[in-house]
């Protein structure tokens, strides 16, 4: 007899595994199916985020930043090291170990929360007995049933038309995270989050990096003033970013890749590189889900159609994370996973799309929440702006990293915070205060009057809030 569950979650990335744990906490009998395999063929839950996304990219960013500091900044502190070398295999091995810790952590959490884990591909068979039959194809094949199903099958890297990933010369995020030696010349197509983070890793390690971007503006979704400041820093570091290019033919040979493109001036350029990373976005993944068997509705992009509550067109079937609309971010997937589990239990799960933070983990880091200045202008909202540079922050000076600023945007009349934008050291951590403030509908004055530890980078946040009322104390 097939095993019967209250809830079957298909996909064990941040959307799926968190939905499974929260559903189990709420008393449901839960199964989670995930097909990701580690190098030995064993289970590796955690999805793109854990295996080839958030976690490994941050591990490599950390290693390469240490290398950059040892090479270029230790001397300022009186530390001399002699010649600093990088063992790329060891760096990649450390990254793999960090990934494994996270995979094992999720398997432990499943046990702790009594979630039954299945390693294999889950696909719809048919609707049955007020629920659904789901086939699990792993080492063995079996059919289980779920009264409710959560689809959290994530996304895959988008390839350029006619240029498939070979992960040897033309790399997706997967190949980009396991390059075995520092390439002399590296090109990336796409200057979004992934392009900038991967480009930074290999530039710090010594590669000559060119990022080609089709759009004429740099980081169009980011506040213009912040994007401009970040671009200045990247230019100074030697990260070559060409905007407004039109990529033409891409030829792969034994030695590397030739990228033909037209630059913003209309000149034809031929670029020879050892490796090419294509980071032009991601596509929702429903491969092998057999959505047709039950009539699960997809849109023209291949995303599962859901309403504001993550309900699909089928009763009892929900979908969360990268496979549905909205930003492709791990924490967005997690919040949807929690909200769906709570809705299944008759509670009022809620995701506030207006306070989802965004982070780019380059150096300087870029982080923001809420609306940008250009969005407020377009929406016709009257606002006040306040900025504070890290140059005037004592902790940033002590750290030796004074690039960037904190910027507040507040309603001109009510002073409610409408957006906070940061470029600079530890922006990824600093943004949390702004998220909390916006979630509680705080005013800039509220932040300006809260006592912040001295010396800390967070004082720049307080000062930017003071700047909204033109009364900074340290600038
Ligand atoms: C290089 C890179 C860096 C990133 N960095 C960040 C970051 O710093 N911060 C951030 O918020 N986001 C980051 N992201 C995005 C983040 O990884 C995704 O938004 C997040 O992983 C989405 O979670 P998910 O659960 O929807 O899907 P996924 O993480 O993609 O998980 C889906 C899982 O479902 C499994 N699966 C698919 N189909 C089936 C099936 N039929 N049966 C069984 N299993 C199946 C897959 O194998 C996978 O394990 C990054 C992405 C990349 C590529």
PDB file of N, CA and C and ligand atoms in Angstrom, residues 9-17 33-37 44-58 118-123 135 151-157 173-174 177 193-194 197-198 282 285-290 320-324 327-334 336 357 359-361, ligand 1:
ATOM      1  N   UNK A   9       5.715  17.716  -0.241  1.00  0.00           N
ATOM      2  CA  UNK A   9       6.433  18.868  -0.799  1.00  0.00           C
ATOM      3  C   UNK A   9       7.377  18.341  -1.879  1.00  0.00           C
ATOM      4  N   UNK A  10       7.270  18.892  -3.080  1.00  0.00           N
ATOM      5  CA  UNK A  10       8.177  18.467  -4.165  1.00  0.00           C
ATOM      6  C   UNK A  10       9.234  19.549  -4.332  1.00  0.00           C
ATOM      7  N   UNK A  11      10.481  19.214  -3.997  1.00  0.00           N
ATOM      8  CA  UNK A  11      11.586  20.170  -4.043  1.00  0.00           C
ATOM      9  C   UNK A  11      12.054  20.496  -2.642  1.00  0.00           C
ATOM     10  N   UNK A  12      13.352  20.330  -2.402  1.00  0.00           N
ATOM     11  CA  UNK A  12      13.900  20.554  -1.056  1.00  0.00           C
ATOM     12  C   UNK A  12      14.847  21.731  -0.995  1.00  0.00           C
ATOM     13  N   UNK A  13      14.584  22.782  -1.809  1.00  0.00           N
ATOM     14  CA  UNK A  13      15.342  24.039  -1.695  1.00  0.00           C
ATOM     15  C   UNK A  13      14.781  24.852  -0.544  1.00  0.00           C
ATOM     16  N   UNK A  14      15.186  26.120  -0.415  1.00  0.00           N
ATOM     17  CA  UNK A  14      14.705  26.929   0.716  1.00  0.00           C
ATOM     18  C   UNK A  14      13.186  27.072   0.771  1.00  0.00           C
ATOM     19  N   UNK A  15      12.524  27.086  -0.382  1.00  0.00           N
ATOM     20  CA  UNK A  15      11.065  27.147  -0.382  1.00  0.00           C
ATOM     21  C   UNK A  15      10.483  25.852   0.147  1.00  0.00           C
ATOM     22  N   UNK A  16      10.953  24.723  -0.401  1.00  0.00           N
ATOM     23  CA  UNK A  16      10.379  23.419  -0.082  1.00  0.00           C
ATOM     24  C   UNK A  16      10.730  22.908   1.302  1.00  0.00           C
ATOM     25  N   UNK A  17      12.024  22.965   1.670  1.00  0.00           N
ATOM     26  CA  UNK A  17      12.370  22.339   2.958  1.00  0.00           C
ATOM     27  C   UNK A  17      11.797  23.136   4.126  1.00  0.00           C
ATOM     28  N   UNK A  33      10.254  15.595  -1.112  1.00  0.00           N
ATOM     29  CA  UNK A  33      10.978  14.851  -2.152  1.00  0.00           C
ATOM     30  C   UNK A  33      11.984  15.806  -2.794  1.00  0.00           C
ATOM     31  N   UNK A  34      13.240  15.394  -2.869  1.00  0.00           N
ATOM     32  CA  UNK A  34      14.223  16.237  -3.567  1.00  0.00           C
ATOM     33  C   UNK A  34      15.182  15.342  -4.342  1.00  0.00           C
ATOM     34  N   UNK A  35      15.510  15.790  -5.563  1.00  0.00           N
ATOM     35  CA  UNK A  35      16.312  14.919  -6.423  1.00  0.00           C
ATOM     36  C   UNK A  35      17.794  15.296  -6.496  1.00  0.00           C
ATOM     37  N   UNK A  36      18.203  16.394  -5.845  1.00  0.00           N
ATOM     38  CA  UNK A  36      19.598  16.843  -6.000  1.00  0.00           C
ATOM     39  C   UNK A  36      20.554  15.763  -5.474  1.00  0.00           C
ATOM     40  N   UNK A  37      21.615  15.498  -6.281  1.00  0.00           N
ATOM     41  CA  UNK A  37      22.591  14.469  -5.874  1.00  0.00           C
ATOM     42  C   UNK A  37      23.927  15.130  -5.590  1.00  0.00           C
ATOM     43  N   UNK A  44      21.362  15.609  -1.480  1.00  0.00           N
ATOM     44  CA  UNK A  44      21.965  16.918  -1.179  1.00  0.00           C
ATOM     45  C   UNK A  44      20.861  17.968  -1.151  1.00  0.00           C
ATOM     46  N   UNK A  45      19.952  17.867  -0.149  1.00  0.00           N
ATOM     47  CA  UNK A  45      18.850  18.832  -0.116  1.00  0.00           C
ATOM     48  C   UNK A  45      19.352  20.247   0.141  1.00  0.00           C
ATOM     49  N   UNK A  46      18.529  21.214  -0.224  1.00  0.00           N
ATOM     50  CA  UNK A  46      18.922  22.619  -0.058  1.00  0.00           C
ATOM     51  C   UNK A  46      18.814  23.379  -1.369  1.00  0.00           C
ATOM     52  N   UNK A  47      18.662  22.604  -2.466  1.00  0.00           N
ATOM     53  CA  UNK A  47      18.369  23.227  -3.760  1.00  0.00           C
ATOM     54  C   UNK A  47      19.521  24.028  -4.334  1.00  0.00           C
ATOM     55  N   UNK A  48      19.147  24.933  -5.238  1.00  0.00           N
ATOM     56  CA  UNK A  48      20.113  25.825  -5.882  1.00  0.00           C
ATOM     57  C   UNK A  48      20.855  26.615  -4.820  1.00  0.00           C
ATOM     58  N   UNK A  49      20.102  27.148  -3.863  1.00  0.00           N
ATOM     59  CA  UNK A  49      20.657  28.007  -2.811  1.00  0.00           C
ATOM     60  C   UNK A  49      21.853  27.334  -2.136  1.00  0.00           C
ATOM     61  N   UNK A  50      21.653  26.107  -1.676  1.00  0.00           N
ATOM     62  CA  UNK A  50      22.698  25.442  -0.904  1.00  0.00           C
ATOM     63  C   UNK A  50      23.792  24.862  -1.792  1.00  0.00           C
ATOM     64  N   UNK A  51      23.404  24.322  -2.938  1.00  0.00           N
ATOM     65  CA  UNK A  51      24.366  23.560  -3.753  1.00  0.00           C
ATOM     66  C   UNK A  51      25.130  24.405  -4.765  1.00  0.00           C
ATOM     67  N   UNK A  52      24.447  25.299  -5.458  1.00  0.00           N
ATOM     68  CA  UNK A  52      25.111  26.071  -6.530  1.00  0.00           C
ATOM     69  C   UNK A  52      24.664  27.535  -6.535  1.00  0.00           C
ATOM     70  N   UNK A  53      24.308  28.061  -5.375  1.00  0.00           N
ATOM     71  CA  UNK A  53      23.793  29.432  -5.341  1.00  0.00           C
ATOM     72  C   UNK A  53      24.338  30.213  -4.165  1.00  0.00           C
ATOM     73  N   UNK A  54      23.409  30.637  -3.301  1.00  0.00           N
ATOM     74  CA  UNK A  54      23.732  31.551  -2.193  1.00  0.00           C
ATOM     75  C   UNK A  54      24.954  31.102  -1.390  1.00  0.00           C
ATOM     76  N   UNK A  55      24.922  29.866  -0.908  1.00  0.00           N
ATOM     77  CA  UNK A  55      25.938  29.427   0.060  1.00  0.00           C
ATOM     78  C   UNK A  55      27.323  29.264  -0.580  1.00  0.00           C
ATOM     79  N   UNK A  56      27.449  28.469  -1.671  1.00  0.00           N
ATOM     80  CA  UNK A  56      28.801  28.338  -2.245  1.00  0.00           C
ATOM     81  C   UNK A  56      29.360  29.646  -2.789  1.00  0.00           C
ATOM     82  N   UNK A  57      28.478  30.514  -3.325  1.00  0.00           N
ATOM     83  CA  UNK A  57      29.004  31.789  -3.851  1.00  0.00           C
ATOM     84  C   UNK A  57      29.561  32.631  -2.710  1.00  0.00           C
ATOM     85  N   UNK A  58      28.877  32.601  -1.548  1.00  0.00           N
ATOM     86  CA  UNK A  58      29.381  33.394  -0.423  1.00  0.00           C
ATOM     87  C   UNK A  58      30.669  32.790   0.135  1.00  0.00           C
ATOM     88  N   UNK A 118      12.353  11.799   0.834  1.00  0.00           N
ATOM     89  CA  UNK A 118      12.525  10.872  -0.292  1.00  0.00           C
ATOM     90  C   UNK A 118      13.563  11.464  -1.248  1.00  0.00           C
ATOM     91  N   UNK A 119      14.585  10.673  -1.602  1.00  0.00           N
ATOM     92  CA  UNK A 119      15.589  11.155  -2.552  1.00  0.00           C
ATOM     93  C   UNK A 119      15.227  10.660  -3.944  1.00  0.00           C
ATOM     94  N   UNK A 120      14.804  11.570  -4.804  1.00  0.00           N
ATOM     95  CA  UNK A 120      14.423  11.179  -6.163  1.00  0.00           C
ATOM     96  C   UNK A 120      13.566  12.258  -6.781  1.00  0.00           C
ATOM     97  N   UNK A 121      13.105  11.974  -7.973  1.00  0.00           N
ATOM     98  CA  UNK A 121      12.253  12.959  -8.661  1.00  0.00           C
ATOM     99  C   UNK A 121      10.787  12.714  -8.341  1.00  0.00           C
ATOM    100  N   UNK A 122      10.094  13.770  -7.993  1.00  0.00           N
ATOM    101  CA  UNK A 122       8.662  13.663  -7.727  1.00  0.00           C
ATOM    102  C   UNK A 122       7.877  14.141  -8.938  1.00  0.00           C
ATOM    103  N   UNK A 123       6.843  13.388  -9.298  1.00  0.00           N
ATOM    104  CA  UNK A 123       6.002  13.839 -10.421  1.00  0.00           C
ATOM    105  C   UNK A 123       4.549  13.484 -10.147  1.00  0.00           C
ATOM    106  N   UNK A 135       4.476  10.217  -7.902  1.00  0.00           N
ATOM    107  CA  UNK A 135       5.479   9.155  -8.105  1.00  0.00           C
ATOM    108  C   UNK A 135       6.836   9.674  -7.639  1.00  0.00           C
ATOM    109  N   UNK A 151       4.483  22.594  -4.466  1.00  0.00           N
ATOM    110  CA  UNK A 151       5.509  22.473  -5.509  1.00  0.00           C
ATOM    111  C   UNK A 151       6.545  23.577  -5.284  1.00  0.00           C
ATOM    112  N   UNK A 152       7.802  23.156  -5.138  1.00  0.00           N
ATOM    113  CA  UNK A 152       8.898  24.115  -4.879  1.00  0.00           C
ATOM    114  C   UNK A 152      10.108  23.664  -5.690  1.00  0.00           C
ATOM    115  N   UNK A 153       9.893  23.578  -7.009  1.00  0.00           N
ATOM    116  CA  UNK A 153      10.902  22.957  -7.872  1.00  0.00           C
ATOM    117  C   UNK A 153      11.930  23.945  -8.424  1.00  0.00           C
ATOM    118  N   UNK A 154      11.873  25.211  -8.003  1.00  0.00           N
ATOM    119  CA  UNK A 154      12.969  26.130  -8.249  1.00  0.00           C
ATOM    120  C   UNK A 154      13.133  26.602  -9.681  1.00  0.00           C
ATOM    121  N   UNK A 155      14.383  26.861 -10.042  1.00  0.00           N
ATOM    122  CA  UNK A 155      14.680  27.435 -11.354  1.00  0.00           C
ATOM    123  C   UNK A 155      16.006  26.901 -11.882  1.00  0.00           C
ATOM    124  N   UNK A 156      16.231  27.127 -13.175  1.00  0.00           N
ATOM    125  CA  UNK A 156      17.505  26.745 -13.806  1.00  0.00           C
ATOM    126  C   UNK A 156      18.098  27.959 -14.493  1.00  0.00           C
ATOM    127  N   UNK A 157      19.419  27.929 -14.706  1.00  0.00           N
ATOM    128  CA  UNK A 157      20.092  29.042 -15.388  1.00  0.00           C
ATOM    129  C   UNK A 157      19.588  29.131 -16.826  1.00  0.00           C
ATOM    130  N   UNK A 173      25.984  29.132 -13.461  1.00  0.00           N
ATOM    131  CA  UNK A 173      26.424  29.342 -12.086  1.00  0.00           C
ATOM    132  C   UNK A 173      27.075  28.083 -11.521  1.00  0.00           C
ATOM    133  N   UNK A 174      26.602  26.918 -11.976  1.00  0.00           N
ATOM    134  CA  UNK A 174      27.132  25.647 -11.494  1.00  0.00           C
ATOM    135  C   UNK A 174      28.627  25.543 -11.817  1.00  0.00           C
ATOM    136  N   UNK A 177      31.119  28.024 -10.179  1.00  0.00           N
ATOM    137  CA  UNK A 177      31.468  27.817  -8.771  1.00  0.00           C
ATOM    138  C   UNK A 177      32.477  26.684  -8.572  1.00  0.00           C
ATOM    139  N   UNK A 193      23.113  40.332 -10.247  1.00  0.00           N
ATOM    140  CA  UNK A 193      23.703  39.896  -8.974  1.00  0.00           C
ATOM    141  C   UNK A 193      24.741  38.796  -9.193  1.00  0.00           C
ATOM    142  N   UNK A 194      24.360  37.753  -9.931  1.00  0.00           N
ATOM    143  CA  UNK A 194      25.247  36.593 -10.080  1.00  0.00           C
ATOM    144  C   UNK A 194      26.497  36.979 -10.874  1.00  0.00           C
ATOM    145  N   UNK A 197      28.813  39.047  -8.618  1.00  0.00           N
ATOM    146  CA  UNK A 197      29.438  38.271  -7.541  1.00  0.00           C
ATOM    147  C   UNK A 197      30.508  37.333  -8.108  1.00  0.00           C
ATOM    148  N   UNK A 198      30.167  36.614  -9.184  1.00  0.00           N
ATOM    149  CA  UNK A 198      31.137  35.671  -9.767  1.00  0.00           C
ATOM    150  C   UNK A 198      32.318  36.415 -10.384  1.00  0.00           C
ATOM    151  N   UNK A 282      17.281  33.453 -14.803  1.00  0.00           N
ATOM    152  CA  UNK A 282      16.936  32.058 -14.536  1.00  0.00           C
ATOM    153  C   UNK A 282      15.503  31.792 -14.979  1.00  0.00           C
ATOM    154  N   UNK A 285      11.524  26.137 -13.104  1.00  0.00           N
ATOM    155  CA  UNK A 285      11.764  24.733 -13.463  1.00  0.00           C
ATOM    156  C   UNK A 285      10.561  23.846 -13.124  1.00  0.00           C
ATOM    157  N   UNK A 286       9.984  23.246 -14.170  1.00  0.00           N
ATOM    158  CA  UNK A 286       8.944  22.233 -13.918  1.00  0.00           C
ATOM    159  C   UNK A 286       9.267  20.958 -14.706  1.00  0.00           C
ATOM    160  N   UNK A 287      10.561  20.819 -15.063  1.00  0.00           N
ATOM    161  CA  UNK A 287      10.975  19.645 -15.852  1.00  0.00           C
ATOM    162  C   UNK A 287      10.677  18.371 -15.053  1.00  0.00           C
ATOM    163  N   UNK A 288      10.009  17.439 -15.687  1.00  0.00           N
ATOM    164  CA  UNK A 288       9.777  16.134 -15.069  1.00  0.00           C
ATOM    165  C   UNK A 288       8.682  16.120 -14.013  1.00  0.00           C
ATOM    166  N   UNK A 289       7.992  17.238 -13.840  1.00  0.00           N
ATOM    167  CA  UNK A 289       6.956  17.313 -12.793  1.00  0.00           C
ATOM    168  C   UNK A 289       5.653  16.672 -13.246  1.00  0.00           C
ATOM    169  N   UNK A 290       5.522  16.511 -14.563  1.00  0.00           N
ATOM    170  CA  UNK A 290       4.309  15.948 -15.167  1.00  0.00           C
ATOM    171  C   UNK A 290       3.074  16.758 -14.769  1.00  0.00           C
ATOM    172  N   UNK A 320       5.582  27.620  -4.465  1.00  0.00           N
ATOM    173  CA  UNK A 320       6.356  28.686  -3.815  1.00  0.00           C
ATOM    174  C   UNK A 320       7.738  28.819  -4.445  1.00  0.00           C
ATOM    175  N   UNK A 321       8.378  29.952  -4.207  1.00  0.00           N
ATOM    176  CA  UNK A 321       9.787  30.137  -4.559  1.00  0.00           C
ATOM    177  C   UNK A 321      10.007  30.531  -6.006  1.00  0.00           C
ATOM    178  N   UNK A 322      11.155  30.119  -6.544  1.00  0.00           N
ATOM    179  CA  UNK A 322      11.560  30.535  -7.894  1.00  0.00           C
ATOM    180  C   UNK A 322      10.615  30.047  -8.980  1.00  0.00           C
ATOM    181  N   UNK A 323       9.837  28.999  -8.696  1.00  0.00           N
ATOM    182  CA  UNK A 323       8.965  28.430  -9.739  1.00  0.00           C
ATOM    183  C   UNK A 323       7.690  29.251  -9.920  1.00  0.00           C
ATOM    184  N   UNK A 324       7.493  30.271  -9.072  1.00  0.00           N
ATOM    185  CA  UNK A 324       6.333  31.164  -9.219  1.00  0.00           C
ATOM    186  C   UNK A 324       6.806  32.605  -9.415  1.00  0.00           C
ATOM    187  N   UNK A 327      10.353  37.962  -6.959  1.00  0.00           N
ATOM    188  CA  UNK A 327      11.816  37.918  -7.007  1.00  0.00           C
ATOM    189  C   UNK A 327      12.373  36.527  -6.728  1.00  0.00           C
ATOM    190  N   UNK A 328      13.409  36.156  -7.480  1.00  0.00           N
ATOM    191  CA  UNK A 328      14.044  34.850  -7.267  1.00  0.00           C
ATOM    192  C   UNK A 328      15.088  35.001  -6.170  1.00  0.00           C
ATOM    193  N   UNK A 329      14.623  34.935  -4.931  1.00  0.00           N
ATOM    194  CA  UNK A 329      15.489  35.084  -3.761  1.00  0.00           C
ATOM    195  C   UNK A 329      15.157  33.978  -2.767  1.00  0.00           C
ATOM    196  N   UNK A 330      16.192  33.477  -2.096  1.00  0.00           N
ATOM    197  CA  UNK A 330      15.984  32.368  -1.167  1.00  0.00           C
ATOM    198  C   UNK A 330      15.055  32.759  -0.019  1.00  0.00           C
ATOM    199  N   UNK A 331      15.232  33.978   0.519  1.00  0.00           N
ATOM    200  CA  UNK A 331      14.407  34.354   1.675  1.00  0.00           C
ATOM    201  C   UNK A 331      12.960  34.607   1.270  1.00  0.00           C
ATOM    202  N   UNK A 332      12.727  34.991   0.015  1.00  0.00           N
ATOM    203  CA  UNK A 332      11.332  35.119  -0.472  1.00  0.00           C
ATOM    204  C   UNK A 332      10.710  33.723  -0.532  1.00  0.00           C
ATOM    205  N   UNK A 333      11.489  32.742  -1.047  1.00  0.00           N
ATOM    206  CA  UNK A 333      10.999  31.355  -1.135  1.00  0.00           C
ATOM    207  C   UNK A 333      10.654  30.834   0.256  1.00  0.00           C
ATOM    208  N   UNK A 334      11.540  31.111   1.227  1.00  0.00           N
ATOM    209  CA  UNK A 334      11.313  30.626   2.600  1.00  0.00           C
ATOM    210  C   UNK A 334      10.047  31.225   3.204  1.00  0.00           C
ATOM    211  N   UNK A 336       7.471  32.359   1.669  1.00  0.00           N
ATOM    212  CA  UNK A 336       6.282  31.758   1.035  1.00  0.00           C
ATOM    213  C   UNK A 336       6.045  30.353   1.572  1.00  0.00           C
ATOM    214  N   UNK A 357      14.206  42.344   1.457  1.00  0.00           N
ATOM    215  CA  UNK A 357      15.499  42.988   1.184  1.00  0.00           C
ATOM    216  C   UNK A 357      16.236  42.333   0.016  1.00  0.00           C
ATOM    217  N   UNK A 359      20.197  41.945  -1.711  1.00  0.00           N
ATOM    218  CA  UNK A 359      21.622  42.130  -1.396  1.00  0.00           C
ATOM    219  C   UNK A 359      22.488  41.659  -2.547  1.00  0.00           C
ATOM    220  N   UNK A 360      23.523  42.413  -2.861  1.00  0.00           N
ATOM    221  CA  UNK A 360      24.567  41.959  -3.781  1.00  0.00           C
ATOM    222  C   UNK A 360      25.849  41.921  -2.954  1.00  0.00           C
ATOM    223  N   UNK A 361      26.441  40.703  -2.858  1.00  0.00           N
ATOM    224  CA  UNK A 361      27.549  40.504  -1.911  1.00  0.00           C
ATOM    225  C   UNK A 361      28.911  40.783  -2.535  1.00  0.00           C
TER     226      UNK A 361
HETATM  227  C1  LIG B   1      24.947  31.812  -8.043  1.00  0.00           C
HETATM  228  C2  LIG B   1      23.697  32.149  -7.294  1.00  0.00           C
HETATM  229  C3  LIG B   1      23.768  32.903  -6.144  1.00  0.00           C
HETATM  230  C4  LIG B   1      22.618  33.215  -5.448  1.00  0.00           C
HETATM  231  N1  LIG B   1      22.738  33.965  -4.321  1.00  0.00           N
HETATM  232  C5  LIG B   1      21.633  34.297  -3.630  1.00  0.00           C
HETATM  233  C6  LIG B   1      21.741  35.046  -2.431  1.00  0.00           C
HETATM  234  O1  LIG B   1      22.835  35.422  -2.013  1.00  0.00           O
HETATM  235  N2  LIG B   1      20.603  35.334  -1.757  1.00  0.00           N
HETATM  236  C7  LIG B   1      19.371  34.941  -2.202  1.00  0.00           C
HETATM  237  O2  LIG B   1      18.364  35.231  -1.560  1.00  0.00           O
HETATM  238  N3  LIG B   1      19.238  34.212  -3.333  1.00  0.00           N
HETATM  239  C8  LIG B   1      20.339  33.879  -4.047  1.00  0.00           C
HETATM  240  N4  LIG B   1      20.208  33.112  -5.168  1.00  0.00           N
HETATM  241  C9  LIG B   1      18.851  32.674  -5.573  1.00  0.00           C
HETATM  242  C10 LIG B   1      18.394  31.480  -4.737  1.00  0.00           C
HETATM  243  O3  LIG B   1      19.329  30.440  -4.877  1.00  0.00           O
HETATM  244  C11 LIG B   1      17.009  31.028  -5.183  1.00  0.00           C
HETATM  245  O4  LIG B   1      16.115  32.114  -5.164  1.00  0.00           O
HETATM  246  C12 LIG B   1      16.476  29.936  -4.249  1.00  0.00           C
HETATM  247  O5  LIG B   1      17.331  28.819  -4.250  1.00  0.00           O
HETATM  248  C13 LIG B   1      15.076  29.496  -4.680  1.00  0.00           C
HETATM  249  O6  LIG B   1      14.617  28.505  -3.825  1.00  0.00           O
HETATM  250  P1  LIG B   1      13.556  27.417  -4.287  1.00  0.00           P
HETATM  251  O7  LIG B   1      13.301  26.555  -3.099  1.00  0.00           O
HETATM  252  O8  LIG B   1      12.422  28.073  -4.952  1.00  0.00           O
HETATM  253  O9  LIG B   1      14.281  26.569  -5.427  1.00  0.00           O
HETATM  254  P2  LIG B   1      15.669  25.805  -5.498  1.00  0.00           P
HETATM  255  O10 LIG B   1      16.621  26.277  -4.497  1.00  0.00           O
HETATM  256  O11 LIG B   1      16.080  25.844  -6.928  1.00  0.00           O
HETATM  257  O12 LIG B   1      15.308  24.307  -5.090  1.00  0.00           O
HETATM  258  C14 LIG B   1      14.523  23.490  -5.880  1.00  0.00           C
HETATM  259  C15 LIG B   1      14.838  22.049  -5.543  1.00  0.00           C
HETATM  260  O13 LIG B   1      13.856  21.212  -6.139  1.00  0.00           O
HETATM  261  C16 LIG B   1      14.483  20.085  -6.717  1.00  0.00           C
HETATM  262  N5  LIG B   1      13.583  19.574  -7.756  1.00  0.00           N
HETATM  263  C17 LIG B   1      13.198  20.187  -8.895  1.00  0.00           C
HETATM  264  N6  LIG B   1      12.278  19.429  -9.548  1.00  0.00           N
HETATM  265  C18 LIG B   1      12.093  18.329  -8.780  1.00  0.00           C
HETATM  266  C19 LIG B   1      11.268  17.187  -8.899  1.00  0.00           C
HETATM  267  N7  LIG B   1      10.414  17.049  -9.904  1.00  0.00           N
HETATM  268  N8  LIG B   1      11.352  16.240  -7.940  1.00  0.00           N
HETATM  269  C20 LIG B   1      12.195  16.378  -6.886  1.00  0.00           C
HETATM  270  N9  LIG B   1      12.988  17.444  -6.715  1.00  0.00           N
HETATM  271  C21 LIG B   1      12.932  18.404  -7.648  1.00  0.00           C
HETATM  272  C22 LIG B   1      15.800  20.633  -7.234  1.00  0.00           C
HETATM  273  O14 LIG B   1      16.723  19.589  -7.425  1.00  0.00           O
HETATM  274  C23 LIG B   1      16.184  21.573  -6.089  1.00  0.00           C
HETATM  275  O15 LIG B   1      16.861  20.864  -5.085  1.00  0.00           O
HETATM  276  C24 LIG B   1      21.352  32.754  -5.890  1.00  0.00           C
HETATM  277  C25 LIG B   1      21.264  31.969  -7.034  1.00  0.00           C
HETATM  278  C26 LIG B   1      22.417  31.662  -7.731  1.00  0.00           C
HETATM  279  C27 LIG B   1      22.304  30.810  -8.949  1.00  0.00           C
END
